[in-house]
Short mmCIF file of C-alpha atoms and ligand atoms in Angstrom, two decimals:
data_model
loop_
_atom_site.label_atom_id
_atom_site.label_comp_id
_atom_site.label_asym_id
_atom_site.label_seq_id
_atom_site.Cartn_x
_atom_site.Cartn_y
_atom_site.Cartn_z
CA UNK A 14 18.37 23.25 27.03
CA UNK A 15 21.84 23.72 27.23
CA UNK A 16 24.33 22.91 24.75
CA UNK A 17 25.77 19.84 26.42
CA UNK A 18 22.32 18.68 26.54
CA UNK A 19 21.40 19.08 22.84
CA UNK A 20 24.07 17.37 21.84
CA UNK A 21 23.89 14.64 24.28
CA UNK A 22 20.77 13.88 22.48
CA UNK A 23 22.31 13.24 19.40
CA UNK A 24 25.42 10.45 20.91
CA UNK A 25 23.00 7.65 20.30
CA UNK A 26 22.95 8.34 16.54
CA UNK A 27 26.89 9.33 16.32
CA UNK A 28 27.65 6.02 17.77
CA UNK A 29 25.94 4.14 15.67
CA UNK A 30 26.91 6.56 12.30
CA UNK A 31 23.90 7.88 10.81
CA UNK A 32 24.11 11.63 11.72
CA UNK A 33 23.90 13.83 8.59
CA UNK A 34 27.12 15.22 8.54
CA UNK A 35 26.85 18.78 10.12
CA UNK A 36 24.93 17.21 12.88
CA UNK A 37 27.75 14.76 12.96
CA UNK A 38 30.23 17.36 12.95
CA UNK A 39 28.89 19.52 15.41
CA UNK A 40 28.29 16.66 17.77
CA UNK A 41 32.35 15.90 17.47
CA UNK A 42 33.45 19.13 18.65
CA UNK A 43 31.32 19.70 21.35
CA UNK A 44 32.58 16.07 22.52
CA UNK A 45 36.30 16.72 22.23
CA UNK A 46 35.11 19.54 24.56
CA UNK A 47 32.95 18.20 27.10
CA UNK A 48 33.85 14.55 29.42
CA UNK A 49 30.52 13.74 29.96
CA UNK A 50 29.88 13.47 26.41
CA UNK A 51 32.93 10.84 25.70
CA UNK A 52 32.09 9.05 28.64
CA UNK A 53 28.08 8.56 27.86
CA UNK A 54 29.85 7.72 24.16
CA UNK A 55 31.68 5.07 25.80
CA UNK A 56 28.02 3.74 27.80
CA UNK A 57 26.80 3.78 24.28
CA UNK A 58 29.44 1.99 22.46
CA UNK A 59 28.63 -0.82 25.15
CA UNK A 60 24.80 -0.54 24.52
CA UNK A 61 25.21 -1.00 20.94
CA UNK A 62 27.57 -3.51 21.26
CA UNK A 63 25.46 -5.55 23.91
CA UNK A 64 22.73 -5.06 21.28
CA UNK A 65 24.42 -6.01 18.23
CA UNK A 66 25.92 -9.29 19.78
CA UNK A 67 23.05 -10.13 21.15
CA UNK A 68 21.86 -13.87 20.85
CA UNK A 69 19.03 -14.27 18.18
CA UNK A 70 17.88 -16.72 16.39
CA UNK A 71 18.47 -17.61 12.89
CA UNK A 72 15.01 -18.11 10.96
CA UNK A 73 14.95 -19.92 7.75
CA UNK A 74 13.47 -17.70 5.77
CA UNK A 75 12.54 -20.14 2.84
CA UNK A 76 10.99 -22.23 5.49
CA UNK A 77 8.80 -18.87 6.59
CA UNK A 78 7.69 -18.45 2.84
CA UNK A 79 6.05 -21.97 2.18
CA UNK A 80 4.68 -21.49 5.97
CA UNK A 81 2.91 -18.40 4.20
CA UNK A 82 2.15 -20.38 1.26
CA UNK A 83 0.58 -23.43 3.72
CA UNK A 84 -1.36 -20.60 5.62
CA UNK A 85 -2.98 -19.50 2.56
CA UNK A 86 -3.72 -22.96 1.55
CA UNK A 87 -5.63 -23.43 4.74
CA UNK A 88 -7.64 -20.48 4.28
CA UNK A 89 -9.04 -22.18 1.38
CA UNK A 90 -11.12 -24.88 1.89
CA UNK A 91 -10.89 -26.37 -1.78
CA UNK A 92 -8.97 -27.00 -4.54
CA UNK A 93 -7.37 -30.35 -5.64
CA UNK A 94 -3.63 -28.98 -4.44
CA UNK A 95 -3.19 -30.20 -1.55
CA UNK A 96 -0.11 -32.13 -1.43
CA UNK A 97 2.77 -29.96 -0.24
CA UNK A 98 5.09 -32.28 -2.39
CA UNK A 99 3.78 -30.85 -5.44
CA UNK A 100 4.46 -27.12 -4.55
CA UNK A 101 7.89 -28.11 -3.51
CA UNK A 102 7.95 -29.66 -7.17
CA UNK A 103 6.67 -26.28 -8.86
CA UNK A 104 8.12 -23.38 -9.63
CA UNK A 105 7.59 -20.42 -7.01
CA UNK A 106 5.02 -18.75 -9.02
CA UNK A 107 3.02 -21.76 -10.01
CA UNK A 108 2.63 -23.07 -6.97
CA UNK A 109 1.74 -19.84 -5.30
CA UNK A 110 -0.99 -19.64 -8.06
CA UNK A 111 -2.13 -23.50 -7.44
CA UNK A 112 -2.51 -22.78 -3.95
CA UNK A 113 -4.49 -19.74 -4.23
CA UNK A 114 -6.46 -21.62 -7.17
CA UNK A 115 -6.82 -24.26 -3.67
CA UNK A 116 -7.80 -21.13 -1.89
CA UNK A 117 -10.19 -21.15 -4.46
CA UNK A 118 -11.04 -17.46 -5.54
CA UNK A 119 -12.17 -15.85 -8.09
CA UNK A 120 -13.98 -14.34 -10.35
CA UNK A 121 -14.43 -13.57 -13.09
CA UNK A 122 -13.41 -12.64 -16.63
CA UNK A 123 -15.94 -12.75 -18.53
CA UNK A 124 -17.51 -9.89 -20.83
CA UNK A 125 -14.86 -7.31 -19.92
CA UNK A 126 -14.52 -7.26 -23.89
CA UNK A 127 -15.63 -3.59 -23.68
CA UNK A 128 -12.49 -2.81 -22.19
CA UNK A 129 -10.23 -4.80 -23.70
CA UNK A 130 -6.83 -3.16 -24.03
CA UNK A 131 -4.12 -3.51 -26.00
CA UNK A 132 -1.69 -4.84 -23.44
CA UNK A 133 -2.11 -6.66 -20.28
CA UNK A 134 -0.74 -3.98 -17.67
CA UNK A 135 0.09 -6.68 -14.75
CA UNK A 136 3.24 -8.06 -14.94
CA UNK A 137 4.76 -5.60 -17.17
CA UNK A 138 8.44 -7.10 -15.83
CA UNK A 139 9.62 -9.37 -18.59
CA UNK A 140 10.32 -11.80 -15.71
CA UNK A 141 7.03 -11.84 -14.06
CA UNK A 142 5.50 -14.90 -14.48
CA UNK A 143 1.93 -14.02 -14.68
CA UNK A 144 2.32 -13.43 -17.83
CA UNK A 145 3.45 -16.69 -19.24
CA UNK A 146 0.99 -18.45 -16.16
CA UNK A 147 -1.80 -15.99 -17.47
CA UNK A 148 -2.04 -18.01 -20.78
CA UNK A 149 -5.47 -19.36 -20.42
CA UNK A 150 -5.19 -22.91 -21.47
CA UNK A 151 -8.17 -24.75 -24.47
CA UNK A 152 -8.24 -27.89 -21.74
CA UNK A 153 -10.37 -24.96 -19.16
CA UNK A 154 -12.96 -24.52 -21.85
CA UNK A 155 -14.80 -27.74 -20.52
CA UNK A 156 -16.07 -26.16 -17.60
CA UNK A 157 -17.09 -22.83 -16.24
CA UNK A 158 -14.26 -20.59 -16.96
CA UNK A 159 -12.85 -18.98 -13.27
CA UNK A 160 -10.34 -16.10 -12.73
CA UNK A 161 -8.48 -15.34 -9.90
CA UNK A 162 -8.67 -11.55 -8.98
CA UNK A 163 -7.40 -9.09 -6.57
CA UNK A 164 -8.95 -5.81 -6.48
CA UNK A 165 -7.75 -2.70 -6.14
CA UNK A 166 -7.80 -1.33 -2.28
CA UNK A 167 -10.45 1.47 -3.42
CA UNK A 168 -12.89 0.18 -5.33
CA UNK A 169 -16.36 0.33 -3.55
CA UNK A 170 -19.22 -2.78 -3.26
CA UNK A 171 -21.16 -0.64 -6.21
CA UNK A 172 -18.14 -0.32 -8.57
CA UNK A 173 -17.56 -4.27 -7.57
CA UNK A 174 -20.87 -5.18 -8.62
CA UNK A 175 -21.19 -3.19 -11.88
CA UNK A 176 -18.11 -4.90 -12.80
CA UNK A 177 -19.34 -8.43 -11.59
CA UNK A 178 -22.33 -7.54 -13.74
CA UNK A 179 -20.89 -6.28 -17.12
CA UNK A 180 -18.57 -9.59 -16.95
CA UNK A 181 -21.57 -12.05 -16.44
CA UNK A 182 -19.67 -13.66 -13.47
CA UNK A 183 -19.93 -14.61 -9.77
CA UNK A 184 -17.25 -14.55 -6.81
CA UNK A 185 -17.23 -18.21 -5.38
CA UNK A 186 -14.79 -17.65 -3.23
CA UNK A 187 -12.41 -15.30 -1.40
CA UNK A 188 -10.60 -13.38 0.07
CA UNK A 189 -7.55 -15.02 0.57
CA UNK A 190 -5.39 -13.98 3.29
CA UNK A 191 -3.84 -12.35 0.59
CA UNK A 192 -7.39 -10.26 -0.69
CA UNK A 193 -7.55 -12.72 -3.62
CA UNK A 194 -11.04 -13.72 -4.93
CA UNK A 195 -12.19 -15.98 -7.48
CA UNK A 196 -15.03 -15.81 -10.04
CA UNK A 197 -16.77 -18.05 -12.01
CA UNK A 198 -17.93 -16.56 -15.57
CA UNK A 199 -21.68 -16.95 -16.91
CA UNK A 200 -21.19 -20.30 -19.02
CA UNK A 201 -22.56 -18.14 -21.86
CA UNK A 202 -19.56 -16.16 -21.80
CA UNK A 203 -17.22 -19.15 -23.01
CA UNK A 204 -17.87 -18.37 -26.61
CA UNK A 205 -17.07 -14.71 -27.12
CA UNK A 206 -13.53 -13.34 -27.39
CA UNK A 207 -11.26 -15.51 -26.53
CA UNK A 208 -10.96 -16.11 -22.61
CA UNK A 209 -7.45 -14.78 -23.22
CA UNK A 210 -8.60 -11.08 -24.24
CA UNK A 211 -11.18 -11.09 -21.58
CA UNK A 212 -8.55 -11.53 -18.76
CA UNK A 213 -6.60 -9.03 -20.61
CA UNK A 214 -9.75 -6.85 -20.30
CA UNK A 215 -10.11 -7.15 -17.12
CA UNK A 216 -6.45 -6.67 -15.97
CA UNK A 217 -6.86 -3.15 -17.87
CA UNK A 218 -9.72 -2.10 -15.96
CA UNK A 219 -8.72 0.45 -12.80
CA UNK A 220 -10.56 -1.61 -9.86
CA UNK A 221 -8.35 -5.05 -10.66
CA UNK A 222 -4.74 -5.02 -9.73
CA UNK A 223 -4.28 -8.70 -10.98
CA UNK A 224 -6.43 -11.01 -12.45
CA UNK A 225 -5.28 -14.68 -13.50
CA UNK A 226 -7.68 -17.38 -15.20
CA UNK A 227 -7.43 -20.49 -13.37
CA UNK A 228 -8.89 -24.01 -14.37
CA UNK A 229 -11.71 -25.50 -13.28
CA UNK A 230 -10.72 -28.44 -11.12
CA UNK A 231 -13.03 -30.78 -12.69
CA UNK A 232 -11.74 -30.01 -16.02
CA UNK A 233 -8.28 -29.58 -15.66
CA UNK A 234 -6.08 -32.59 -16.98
CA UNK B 27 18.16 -9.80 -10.99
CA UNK B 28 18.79 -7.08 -7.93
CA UNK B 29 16.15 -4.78 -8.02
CA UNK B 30 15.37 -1.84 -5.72
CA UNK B 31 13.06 -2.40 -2.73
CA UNK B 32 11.45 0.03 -4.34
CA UNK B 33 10.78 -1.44 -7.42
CA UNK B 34 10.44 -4.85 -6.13
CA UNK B 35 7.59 -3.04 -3.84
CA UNK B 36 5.80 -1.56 -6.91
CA UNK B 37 5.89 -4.62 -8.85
CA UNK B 38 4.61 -6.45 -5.70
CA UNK B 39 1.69 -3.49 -5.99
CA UNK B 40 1.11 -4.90 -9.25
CA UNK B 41 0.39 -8.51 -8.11
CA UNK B 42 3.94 -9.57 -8.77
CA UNK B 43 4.31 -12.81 -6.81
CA UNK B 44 8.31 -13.24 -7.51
CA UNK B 45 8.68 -9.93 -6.47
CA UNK B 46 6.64 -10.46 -3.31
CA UNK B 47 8.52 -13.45 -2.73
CA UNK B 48 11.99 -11.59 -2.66
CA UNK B 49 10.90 -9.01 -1.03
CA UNK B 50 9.80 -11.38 1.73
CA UNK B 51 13.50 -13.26 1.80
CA UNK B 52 15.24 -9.57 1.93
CA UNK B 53 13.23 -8.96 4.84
CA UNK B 54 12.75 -12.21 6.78
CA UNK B 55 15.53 -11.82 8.78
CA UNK B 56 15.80 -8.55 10.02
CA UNK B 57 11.95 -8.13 10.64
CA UNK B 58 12.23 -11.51 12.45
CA UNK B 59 14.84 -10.57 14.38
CA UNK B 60 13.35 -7.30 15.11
CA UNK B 61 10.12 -9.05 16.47
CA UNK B 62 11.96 -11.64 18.52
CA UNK B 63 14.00 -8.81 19.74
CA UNK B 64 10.78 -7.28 20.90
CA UNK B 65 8.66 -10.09 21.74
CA UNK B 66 11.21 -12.26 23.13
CA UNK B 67 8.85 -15.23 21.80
CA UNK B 68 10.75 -17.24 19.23
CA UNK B 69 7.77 -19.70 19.31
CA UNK B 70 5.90 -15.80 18.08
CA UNK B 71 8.21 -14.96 15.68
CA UNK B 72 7.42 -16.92 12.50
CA UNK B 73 3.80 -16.07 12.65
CA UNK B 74 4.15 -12.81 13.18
CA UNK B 75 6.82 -11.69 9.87
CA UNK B 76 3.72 -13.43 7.83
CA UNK B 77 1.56 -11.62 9.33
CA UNK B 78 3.79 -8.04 8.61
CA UNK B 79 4.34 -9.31 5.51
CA UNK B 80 0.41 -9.85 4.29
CA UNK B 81 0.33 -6.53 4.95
CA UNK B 82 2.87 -5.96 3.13
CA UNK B 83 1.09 -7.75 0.24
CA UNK B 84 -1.78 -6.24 0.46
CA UNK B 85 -1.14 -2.53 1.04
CA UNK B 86 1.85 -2.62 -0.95
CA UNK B 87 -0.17 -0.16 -3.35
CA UNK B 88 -0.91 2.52 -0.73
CA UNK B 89 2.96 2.68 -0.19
CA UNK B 90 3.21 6.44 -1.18
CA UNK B 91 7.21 6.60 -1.05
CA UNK B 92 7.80 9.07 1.50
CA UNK B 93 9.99 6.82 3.31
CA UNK B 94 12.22 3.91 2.52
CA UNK B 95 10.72 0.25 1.57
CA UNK B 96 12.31 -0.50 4.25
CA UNK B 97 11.04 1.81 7.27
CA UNK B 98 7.64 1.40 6.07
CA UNK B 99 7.88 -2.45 6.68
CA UNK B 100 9.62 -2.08 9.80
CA UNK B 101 6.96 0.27 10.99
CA UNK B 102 4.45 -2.87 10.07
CA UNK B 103 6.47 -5.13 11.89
CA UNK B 104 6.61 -2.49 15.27
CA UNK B 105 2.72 -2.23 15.16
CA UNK B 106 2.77 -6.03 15.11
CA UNK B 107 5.20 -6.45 17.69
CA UNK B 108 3.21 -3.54 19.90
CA UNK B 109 -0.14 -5.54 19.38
CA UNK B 110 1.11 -9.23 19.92
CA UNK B 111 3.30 -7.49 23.73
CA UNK B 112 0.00 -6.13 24.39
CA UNK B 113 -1.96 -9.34 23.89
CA UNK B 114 1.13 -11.56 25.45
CA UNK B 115 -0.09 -8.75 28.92
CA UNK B 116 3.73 -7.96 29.03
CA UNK B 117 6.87 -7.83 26.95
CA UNK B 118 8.44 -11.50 28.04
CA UNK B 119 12.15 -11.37 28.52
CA UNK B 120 14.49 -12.77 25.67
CA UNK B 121 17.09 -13.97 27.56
CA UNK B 122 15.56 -17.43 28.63
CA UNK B 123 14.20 -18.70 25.62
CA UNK B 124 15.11 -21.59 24.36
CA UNK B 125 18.80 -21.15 24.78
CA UNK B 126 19.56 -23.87 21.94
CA UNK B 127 18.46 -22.19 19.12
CA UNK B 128 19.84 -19.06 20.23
CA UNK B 129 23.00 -18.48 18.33
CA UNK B 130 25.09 -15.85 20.15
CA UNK B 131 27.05 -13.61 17.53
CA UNK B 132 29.92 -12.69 19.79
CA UNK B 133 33.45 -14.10 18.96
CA UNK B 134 34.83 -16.62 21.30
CA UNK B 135 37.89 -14.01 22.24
CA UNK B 136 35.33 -12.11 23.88
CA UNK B 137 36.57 -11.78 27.79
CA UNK B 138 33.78 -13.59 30.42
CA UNK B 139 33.47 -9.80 31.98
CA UNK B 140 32.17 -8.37 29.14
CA UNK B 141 30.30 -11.39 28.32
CA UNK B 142 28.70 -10.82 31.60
CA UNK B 143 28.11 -7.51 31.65
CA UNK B 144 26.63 -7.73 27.92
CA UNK B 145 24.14 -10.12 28.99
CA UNK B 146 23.44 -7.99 32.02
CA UNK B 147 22.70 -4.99 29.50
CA UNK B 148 20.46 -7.23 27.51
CA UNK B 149 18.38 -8.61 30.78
CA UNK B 150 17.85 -5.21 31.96
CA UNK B 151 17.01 -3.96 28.38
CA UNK B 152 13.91 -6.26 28.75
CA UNK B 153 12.85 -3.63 31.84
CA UNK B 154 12.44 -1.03 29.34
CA UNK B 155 9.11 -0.34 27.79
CA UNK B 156 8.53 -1.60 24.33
CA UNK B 157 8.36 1.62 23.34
CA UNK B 158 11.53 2.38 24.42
CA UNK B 159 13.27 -0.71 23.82
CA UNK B 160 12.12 -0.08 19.95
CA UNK B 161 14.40 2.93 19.64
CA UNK B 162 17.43 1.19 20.92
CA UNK B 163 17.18 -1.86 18.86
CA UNK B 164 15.93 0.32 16.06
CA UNK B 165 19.31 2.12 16.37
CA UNK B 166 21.59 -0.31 17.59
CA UNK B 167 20.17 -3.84 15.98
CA UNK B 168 19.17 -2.30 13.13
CA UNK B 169 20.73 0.58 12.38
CA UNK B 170 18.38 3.33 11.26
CA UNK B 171 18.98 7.06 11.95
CA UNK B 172 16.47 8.77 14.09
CA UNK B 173 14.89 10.42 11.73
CA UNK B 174 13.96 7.01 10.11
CA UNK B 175 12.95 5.79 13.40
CA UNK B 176 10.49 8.44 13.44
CA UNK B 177 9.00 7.20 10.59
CA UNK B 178 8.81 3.62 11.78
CA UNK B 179 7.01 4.10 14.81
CA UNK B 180 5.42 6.77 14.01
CA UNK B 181 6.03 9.75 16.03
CA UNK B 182 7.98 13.13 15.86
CA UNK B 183 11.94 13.11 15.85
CA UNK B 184 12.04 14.76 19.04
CA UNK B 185 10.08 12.34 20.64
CA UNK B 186 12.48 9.73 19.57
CA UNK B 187 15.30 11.17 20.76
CA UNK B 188 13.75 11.52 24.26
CA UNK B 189 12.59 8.26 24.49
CA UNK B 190 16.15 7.11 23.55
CA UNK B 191 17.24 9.81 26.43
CA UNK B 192 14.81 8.24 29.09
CA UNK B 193 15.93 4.50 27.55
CA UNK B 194 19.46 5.32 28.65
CA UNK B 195 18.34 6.89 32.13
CA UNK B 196 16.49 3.35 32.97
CA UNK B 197 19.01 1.60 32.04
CA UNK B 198 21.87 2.99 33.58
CA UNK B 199 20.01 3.47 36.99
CA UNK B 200 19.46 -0.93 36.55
CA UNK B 201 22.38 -1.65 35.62
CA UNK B 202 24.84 0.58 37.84
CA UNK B 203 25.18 -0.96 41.27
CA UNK B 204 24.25 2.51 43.69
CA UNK B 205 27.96 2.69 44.85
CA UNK B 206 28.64 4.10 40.98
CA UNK B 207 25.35 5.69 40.84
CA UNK B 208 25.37 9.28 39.29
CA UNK B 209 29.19 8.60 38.26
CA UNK B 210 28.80 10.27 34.46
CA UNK B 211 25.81 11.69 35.27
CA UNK B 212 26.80 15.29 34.91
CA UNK B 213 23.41 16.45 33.25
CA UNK B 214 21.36 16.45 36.51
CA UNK B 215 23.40 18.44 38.67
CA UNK B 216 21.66 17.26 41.88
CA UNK B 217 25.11 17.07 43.91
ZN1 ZN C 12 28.48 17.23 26.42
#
């Protein structure tokens, strides 16, 4: 390869600036040497330009999240949020966890008291809002207590089952577009540690990369 | 708050809904463009950045950091693009799409000649392969160095550069009428 032709390589990149500087560098002499080279600079400079000014539509990106939010609530075929008024009315967080509640997932919670740890790990961001949402509410205690879980992209069917089995729950539903299940805890669960420290316990554990209570439709107010 | 892609990507690891949810307005625009650039399917288009970005979601914790946030979902959004020109049987051209929603960025100063001959770059840029016609938008819509375009679609830097090189070949043979044929060549030396 001759020199010319190494560097002619490289015009695409100096036109459009992101040559590390000795490649830059080098590329400039050998171009305030050589015609060819400022002439397939000036093609370029037209290519880019025909590229950049290009017509393209202008997508509403809000508009694409609730789409995503709508898709997910059509992958679930229950949950009492249907409305789309009421997730405009929500906060973003809330309604993404109503719909995936209406996705209907989850899990659950329930006798993960062996591994309780001291501090919830998700949402370790004072902003993130699972942890305010993650307050499991006294009005869920009427029914079957559900979480909302998403595991962790290695955890095998056994390790999924042991840990289905030491919390005493069930996966009703899921996965979400989004991987999200939901469990249902043994009723005889309800009375142990609070429902708080059990979703606590089972955010700590290293298969679960979220895990949310969620109310039981029935029972919620 | 303005966090780093890459902390808004490892919070988004951690289940972090607001996080995922800025994340995806950052990126809606530029991956959409990006896959109506490819696709040429506006009608595609909205579908498509959910579908990069539910990837996004869900593999968010297998995002090792050995490139930028923001390579790593543009090479999501280049596999998507590959799949749905694949399935679509041909990469459609963008040119005639619903010209009312298109929004052309160029000023009104801009002479009718280069109007022209901008549009005539653009048609023929549709002749390309998707392959090819990645690493010019890549570079020229986008912006990325080679060396991140290597990471987004997955190949070696060399072989970006050549497809770039073979890109420019195609296009200049379309779009030079033969009287001017060969006129900057200089690299062939066939006359
Ligand atoms: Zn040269």
């Amino acid at each position: 390869m001759t020199e010319h032709e190494q560097f002619d390589l490289l015009l695409p990149w100096r036109v459009n600036g992101t040559l590390e500087i000795e490649e830059h560098e080098q590329v400039r002499l050998h171009t305030s040497n050589c015609v060819t080279c400022r002439s397939q600079l000036r093609e370029l400079e037209e290519l880019r330009d025909a590229v950049r000014k290009g017509p393209v539509p202008s997508f509403d990106a809000a508009a694409g999240f609730r789409k995503l939010e709508e898709r997910l609530a059509g992958d679930a075929a229950i949950g009492p949020v249907t409305g789309s008024a009421r997730f405009r009315s929500l906060p973003g967080a809330l309604r993404w966890l109503l719909l995936a509640q209406a996705a209907a997932l989850v899990l659950v919670a329930g006798l993960f008291v062996a591994r309780r740890i001291e501090q919830a790990p998700v949402g370790s961001e004072p902003s993130a809002p699972f942890r305010t949402l993650a307050a499991p509410r006294p009005e869920i205690l009427g029914g079957a207590p559900r979480v909302r879980v998403l595991f962790s992209e290695g955890i095998t069917e056994q390790e999924l089952r042991e840990l289905l089995h030491e919390m005493g729950g069930r996966i009703v539903d899921g996965p979400s577009s989004l991987g999200l299940f939901v469990i249902e805890l043994d009723a005889g669960a309800v009375d142990g540690p609070s429902l708080a420290d059990r979703v606590a316990a089972l955010r700590g554990h290293d298969g679960v990369r979220f895990a949310e209570l969620v109310g039981s439709p029935s029972t919620r107010p | 708050m303005n966090l780093e892609d890459s902390a808004l990507l490892a919070a988004v690891a951690e289940g972090d809904v607001q996080a995922f949810e800025k994340l995806f307005l950052r990126y809606h625009q530029p991956v959409a463009a990006f896959l109506f650039k490819m696709t040429g399917r506006r009608g595609l288009v909205e579908e498509l950045v959910n579908d990069v970005m539910v990837v996004v979601w869900q593999k968010a914790q297998t995002f090792a950091g050995r490139s930028r946030v923001s390579t790593w979902i543009m090479g999501v959004a280049y596999r998507k693009a590959l799949k749905a020109i694949a399935k679509l049987g041909r990469a459609p051209t963008m040119v005639a799409v619903e010209p009312d929603l298109l929004v052309d960025e160029a000023g009104p100063d801009l002479d009718l000649a280069d109007t022209e001959r901008r549009d005539q770059i653009r048609r023929t840029l549709t002749k390309l392969s998707p392959e090819h016609r990645a690493v010019v938008e890549l570079t020229y819509y986008l912006g990325y160095s080679y060396a991140e375009i290597a990471q987004i679609v997955g190949c070696p830097e060399n072989t970006v550069k050549t497809r770039m090189f073979y890109a420019r070949r195609k296009l200049r043979a379309l779009i030079q009428p033969s009287h001017t044929a060969g006129r900057e060549e200089g690299r062939t030396g066939s006359r």
